[in-house]
Amino acid sequence: MRSVDSSGAQRIPIDLNQQATTPCFPEVSEAIAGWLTVGGHPGEPGPRGARIRTALERARDQVRWRVGRSDGEVVFTSGATEALDLAIRGSLVPEDHAIVVATEHRAAFSALEASGAEVSVAPVASEGRVDPECLRALVTPRTRLLVCMAVNNEIGVMPDLAAVAAVCAETGVRWCCDASQLAFARLTAGPDLVVVSGHKIGGPQGIGALVLRPGCEVRPQVVGGGQQGGLRGGTLPVALAVGLGEAAARVEDADRVRGLRDALWTRLSEAIGSARRIGSVEHRAPHNLSVCLPGIDARALVVSLADEVAIGTGSACSSGVDRPSHVLEAVGLTGRDLASVLRFGLGRETSSQDVERAAEGVVALAVGSARGGRACPP
């Protein structure tokens, strides 16, 4: 039964699953709407084509600003997955060697496998961070690429980006950094290849970008008609690119959302004594809270709460088949604990009332299940 308010209208669930996707910011939606009926394309002559090219260059500048660059190529893609594919497969040949951190997104592992290159996986500590010296030790004369993200998509942990940058600078290894989840900060470390996603930062779905350091070349994976300097074929979706730029230009109040995140953890940990945080407490994105509730079936709890609160779980789903999260396995979780992890992703519009209501719902179901001797509510 759908949740309704006192007037009988269907109530929208509190959205605490914003590491999966964020709603479009109102100002972003407005910017997109202004381009939906313009028509035209960047290559056409005349004033309309010039206006489109100006808008796209502004969007590129906004994306560059977000990732801490004033120069370099910005290639618009259909999303972060395609941008990762372009960065990884466009950099490697089968004779190369690559290094990937164990907690990277599955899309990175898929692209690495498709490249045919030899791959070494760098382990992480129980807090979810990779040791830069471990990365250095894995470098060989054939090492072409290191894949190390800015913020983990499941546990929110942030590596020592400055140390990773130093390893790459000293060894001459190209660094691909997935910055999709960097929702409340700008990137400052200066990777060679940076992946950006629109719908993770308040922009539209269906648009992402790869930002390349000047002089860093990749082989195109979508050839098409040679658009975007031959790096990615296909007519650009101008409205979506403008929306991505508008979202990239806005960095939200990290301290406010961090305070709400910490309040949520306090409420959960006080009510559920066995609850524990997954990943580094200090080196974590402000909008993420990953919590293990031992003995609780996280997916069943999420389904039971779905009408009231949207929350993520720690399991990955591929083709409709659940499988344990490789990220949680990498930080040492085993057995039933792998199925007992909740991921909370807060956003710009999250309020203290949202956090309290979400905590109440989780606590009621978790405590009730424990008292009833069940792993989860029916």
Tab-separated table of C-alpha atoms in Angstrom, residues 32-195:
chain	number	residue	atom	x	y	z
A	32	ILE	CA	17.890	22.572	-19.516
A	33	ALA	CA	14.347	23.672	-20.332
A	34	GLY	CA	15.664	26.765	-22.078
A	35	TRP	CA	17.448	24.592	-24.652
A	36	LEU	CA	14.903	21.857	-25.306
A	37	THR	CA	13.116	23.774	-28.059
A	38	VAL	CA	16.084	25.561	-29.621
A	39	GLY	CA	16.976	22.876	-32.164
A	40	GLY	CA	20.150	23.024	-34.200
A	41	HIS	CA	23.539	21.479	-33.524
A	42	PRO	CA	27.076	22.725	-32.789
A	43	GLY	CA	28.312	22.271	-36.345
A	44	GLU	CA	25.731	24.369	-38.134
A	45	PRO	CA	26.665	27.817	-39.509
A	46	GLY	CA	24.946	31.020	-38.517
A	47	PRO	CA	23.939	32.618	-35.216
A	48	ARG	CA	22.119	29.586	-33.804
A	49	GLY	CA	25.154	27.346	-34.246
A	50	ALA	CA	27.373	30.027	-32.706
A	51	ARG	CA	25.041	30.307	-29.718
A	52	ILE	CA	25.151	26.536	-29.223
A	53	ARG	CA	28.946	26.435	-29.405
A	54	THR	CA	29.173	29.247	-26.855
A	55	ALA	CA	26.850	27.386	-24.485
A	56	LEU	CA	28.842	24.180	-24.831
A	57	GLU	CA	32.141	25.922	-24.192
A	58	ARG	CA	30.676	27.516	-21.075
A	59	ALA	CA	29.567	24.065	-19.908
A	60	ARG	CA	33.064	22.728	-20.543
A	61	ASP	CA	34.561	25.566	-18.503
A	62	GLN	CA	32.183	24.758	-15.645
A	63	VAL	CA	33.174	21.097	-15.724
A	64	ARG	CA	36.867	22.024	-15.809
A	65	TRP	CA	36.338	24.262	-12.782
A	66	ARG	CA	34.675	21.415	-10.898
A	67	VAL	CA	37.668	19.117	-11.392
A	68	GLY	CA	40.258	21.794	-10.684
A	69	ARG	CA	41.478	22.441	-14.213
A	70	SER	CA	41.694	25.599	-16.276
A	71	ASP	CA	42.668	23.746	-19.446
A	72	GLY	CA	42.421	20.348	-21.068
A	73	GLU	CA	39.859	18.627	-23.256
A	74	VAL	CA	36.314	17.973	-22.005
A	75	VAL	CA	34.589	15.133	-23.836
A	76	PHE	CA	30.863	14.825	-23.205
A	77	THR	CA	29.586	11.249	-22.949
A	78	SER	CA	26.332	9.482	-22.141
A	79	GLY	CA	27.404	9.105	-18.515
A	80	ALA	CA	30.182	8.036	-16.178
A	81	THR	CA	30.245	4.445	-17.444
A	82	GLU	CA	31.029	5.548	-20.987
A	83	ALA	CA	33.549	8.104	-19.734
A	84	LEU	CA	35.328	5.389	-17.739
A	85	ASP	CA	35.298	3.140	-20.779
A	86	LEU	CA	36.840	5.873	-22.920
A	87	ALA	CA	39.482	6.639	-20.300
A	88	ILE	CA	40.464	3.023	-19.658
A	89	ARG	CA	40.029	1.266	-22.995
A	90	GLY	CA	41.199	4.398	-24.793
A	91	SER	CA	44.460	4.333	-22.819
A	92	LEU	CA	45.368	0.642	-22.865
A	93	VAL	CA	46.444	-2.028	-25.321
A	94	PRO	CA	46.826	-5.730	-24.452
A	95	GLU	CA	50.585	-5.355	-24.000
A	96	ASP	CA	50.082	-2.811	-21.194
A	97	HIS	CA	49.812	-3.272	-17.447
A	98	ALA	CA	47.275	-1.442	-15.292
A	99	ILE	CA	46.670	-1.065	-11.558
A	100	VAL	CA	43.197	-0.773	-10.073
A	101	VAL	CA	42.176	-0.236	-6.464
A	102	ALA	CA	40.088	-3.147	-5.156
A	103	THR	CA	37.105	-0.940	-4.307
A	104	GLU	CA	36.642	0.725	-7.694
A	105	HIS	CA	33.252	0.698	-9.417
A	106	ARG	CA	32.413	-2.477	-11.344
A	107	ALA	CA	32.355	-0.413	-14.540
A	108	ALA	CA	36.095	0.148	-14.137
A	109	PHE	CA	36.783	-3.566	-13.750
A	110	SER	CA	34.631	-4.342	-16.791
A	111	ALA	CA	36.509	-1.821	-18.935
A	112	LEU	CA	39.864	-3.140	-17.746
A	113	GLU	CA	38.862	-6.698	-18.603
A	114	ALA	CA	37.704	-5.602	-22.050
A	115	SER	CA	41.021	-3.820	-22.676
A	116	GLY	CA	42.940	-7.093	-22.608
A	117	ALA	CA	45.717	-5.539	-20.526
A	118	GLU	CA	47.313	-7.256	-17.548
A	119	VAL	CA	45.712	-5.932	-14.353
A	120	SER	CA	46.986	-5.839	-10.773
A	121	VAL	CA	44.468	-5.176	-7.998
A	122	ALA	CA	45.688	-3.014	-5.117
A	123	PRO	CA	44.135	-4.056	-1.788
A	124	VAL	CA	42.686	-1.624	0.723
A	125	ALA	CA	42.863	-1.581	4.509
A	126	SER	CA	39.798	-2.324	6.634
A	127	GLU	CA	38.946	1.379	6.603
A	128	GLY	CA	38.755	1.276	2.805
A	129	ARG	CA	41.844	3.320	1.884
A	130	VAL	CA	44.672	2.175	-0.326
A	131	ASP	CA	48.289	2.561	0.805
A	132	PRO	CA	50.115	4.741	-1.761
A	133	GLU	CA	53.264	2.684	-1.180
A	134	CYS	CA	51.338	-0.410	-2.232
A	135	LEU	CA	50.505	1.345	-5.491
A	136	ARG	CA	54.148	2.238	-5.987
A	137	ALA	CA	55.212	-1.364	-5.381
A	138	LEU	CA	52.849	-2.624	-8.082
A	139	VAL	CA	54.292	-0.383	-10.819
A	140	THR	CA	56.249	-2.224	-13.515
A	141	PRO	CA	57.994	-0.973	-16.667
A	142	ARG	CA	54.801	-1.828	-18.578
A	143	THR	CA	52.422	-0.018	-16.233
A	144	ARG	CA	50.397	2.455	-18.266
A	145	LEU	CA	47.405	3.305	-16.080
A	146	LEU	CA	46.297	3.571	-12.453
A	147	VAL	CA	42.550	3.602	-11.717
A	148	CYS	CA	41.777	5.208	-8.355
A	149	MET	CA	38.523	7.050	-7.650
A	150	ALA	CA	37.976	10.230	-5.619
A	151	VAL	CA	35.023	9.000	-3.534
A	152	ASN	CA	33.864	5.415	-3.239
A	153	ASN	CA	30.329	4.917	-4.463
A	154	GLU	CA	29.381	2.452	-1.706
A	155	ILE	CA	31.234	3.388	1.472
A	156	GLY	CA	32.076	7.014	0.685
A	157	VAL	CA	35.764	6.655	1.557
A	158	MET	CA	38.228	9.101	0.016
A	159	PRO	CA	41.847	8.062	-0.644
A	160	ASP	CA	44.864	10.272	-0.063
A	161	LEU	CA	44.590	11.902	-3.480
A	162	ALA	CA	47.720	14.014	-3.055
A	163	ALA	CA	49.773	10.899	-2.281
A	164	VAL	CA	48.273	9.050	-5.254
A	165	ALA	CA	49.143	12.011	-7.474
A	166	ALA	CA	52.714	11.949	-6.169
A	167	VAL	CA	53.112	8.242	-6.968
A	168	CYS	CA	51.886	8.801	-10.517
A	169	ALA	CA	54.100	11.844	-11.014
A	170	GLU	CA	57.181	9.980	-9.788
A	171	THR	CA	56.548	6.816	-11.802
A	172	GLY	CA	55.107	8.375	-14.954
A	173	VAL	CA	51.915	6.303	-14.706
A	174	ARG	CA	48.716	7.815	-16.092
A	175	TRP	CA	45.995	8.325	-13.458
A	176	CYS	CA	42.305	7.807	-14.202
A	177	CYS	CA	40.134	9.197	-11.409
A	178	ASP	CA	36.393	8.558	-11.202
A	179	ALA	CA	35.071	11.719	-9.533
A	180	SER	CA	31.403	10.877	-10.067
A	181	GLN	CA	30.638	10.849	-6.348
A	182	LEU	CA	32.437	14.103	-5.514
A	183	ALA	CA	29.140	15.864	-4.826
A	184	PHE	CA	30.144	18.340	-2.128
A	185	ALA	CA	33.644	19.432	-3.143
A	186	ARG	CA	35.900	20.269	-6.061
A	187	LEU	CA	38.752	18.037	-7.149
A	188	THR	CA	42.197	19.513	-6.564
A	189	ALA	CA	44.716	16.679	-7.075
A	190	GLY	CA	45.073	16.938	-10.870
A	191	PRO	CA	44.624	13.434	-12.362
A	192	ASP	CA	45.345	12.865	-16.040
A	193	LEU	CA	41.809	11.623	-16.728
A	194	VAL	CA	38.777	12.618	-14.650
A	195	VAL	CA	35.304	11.109	-14.948
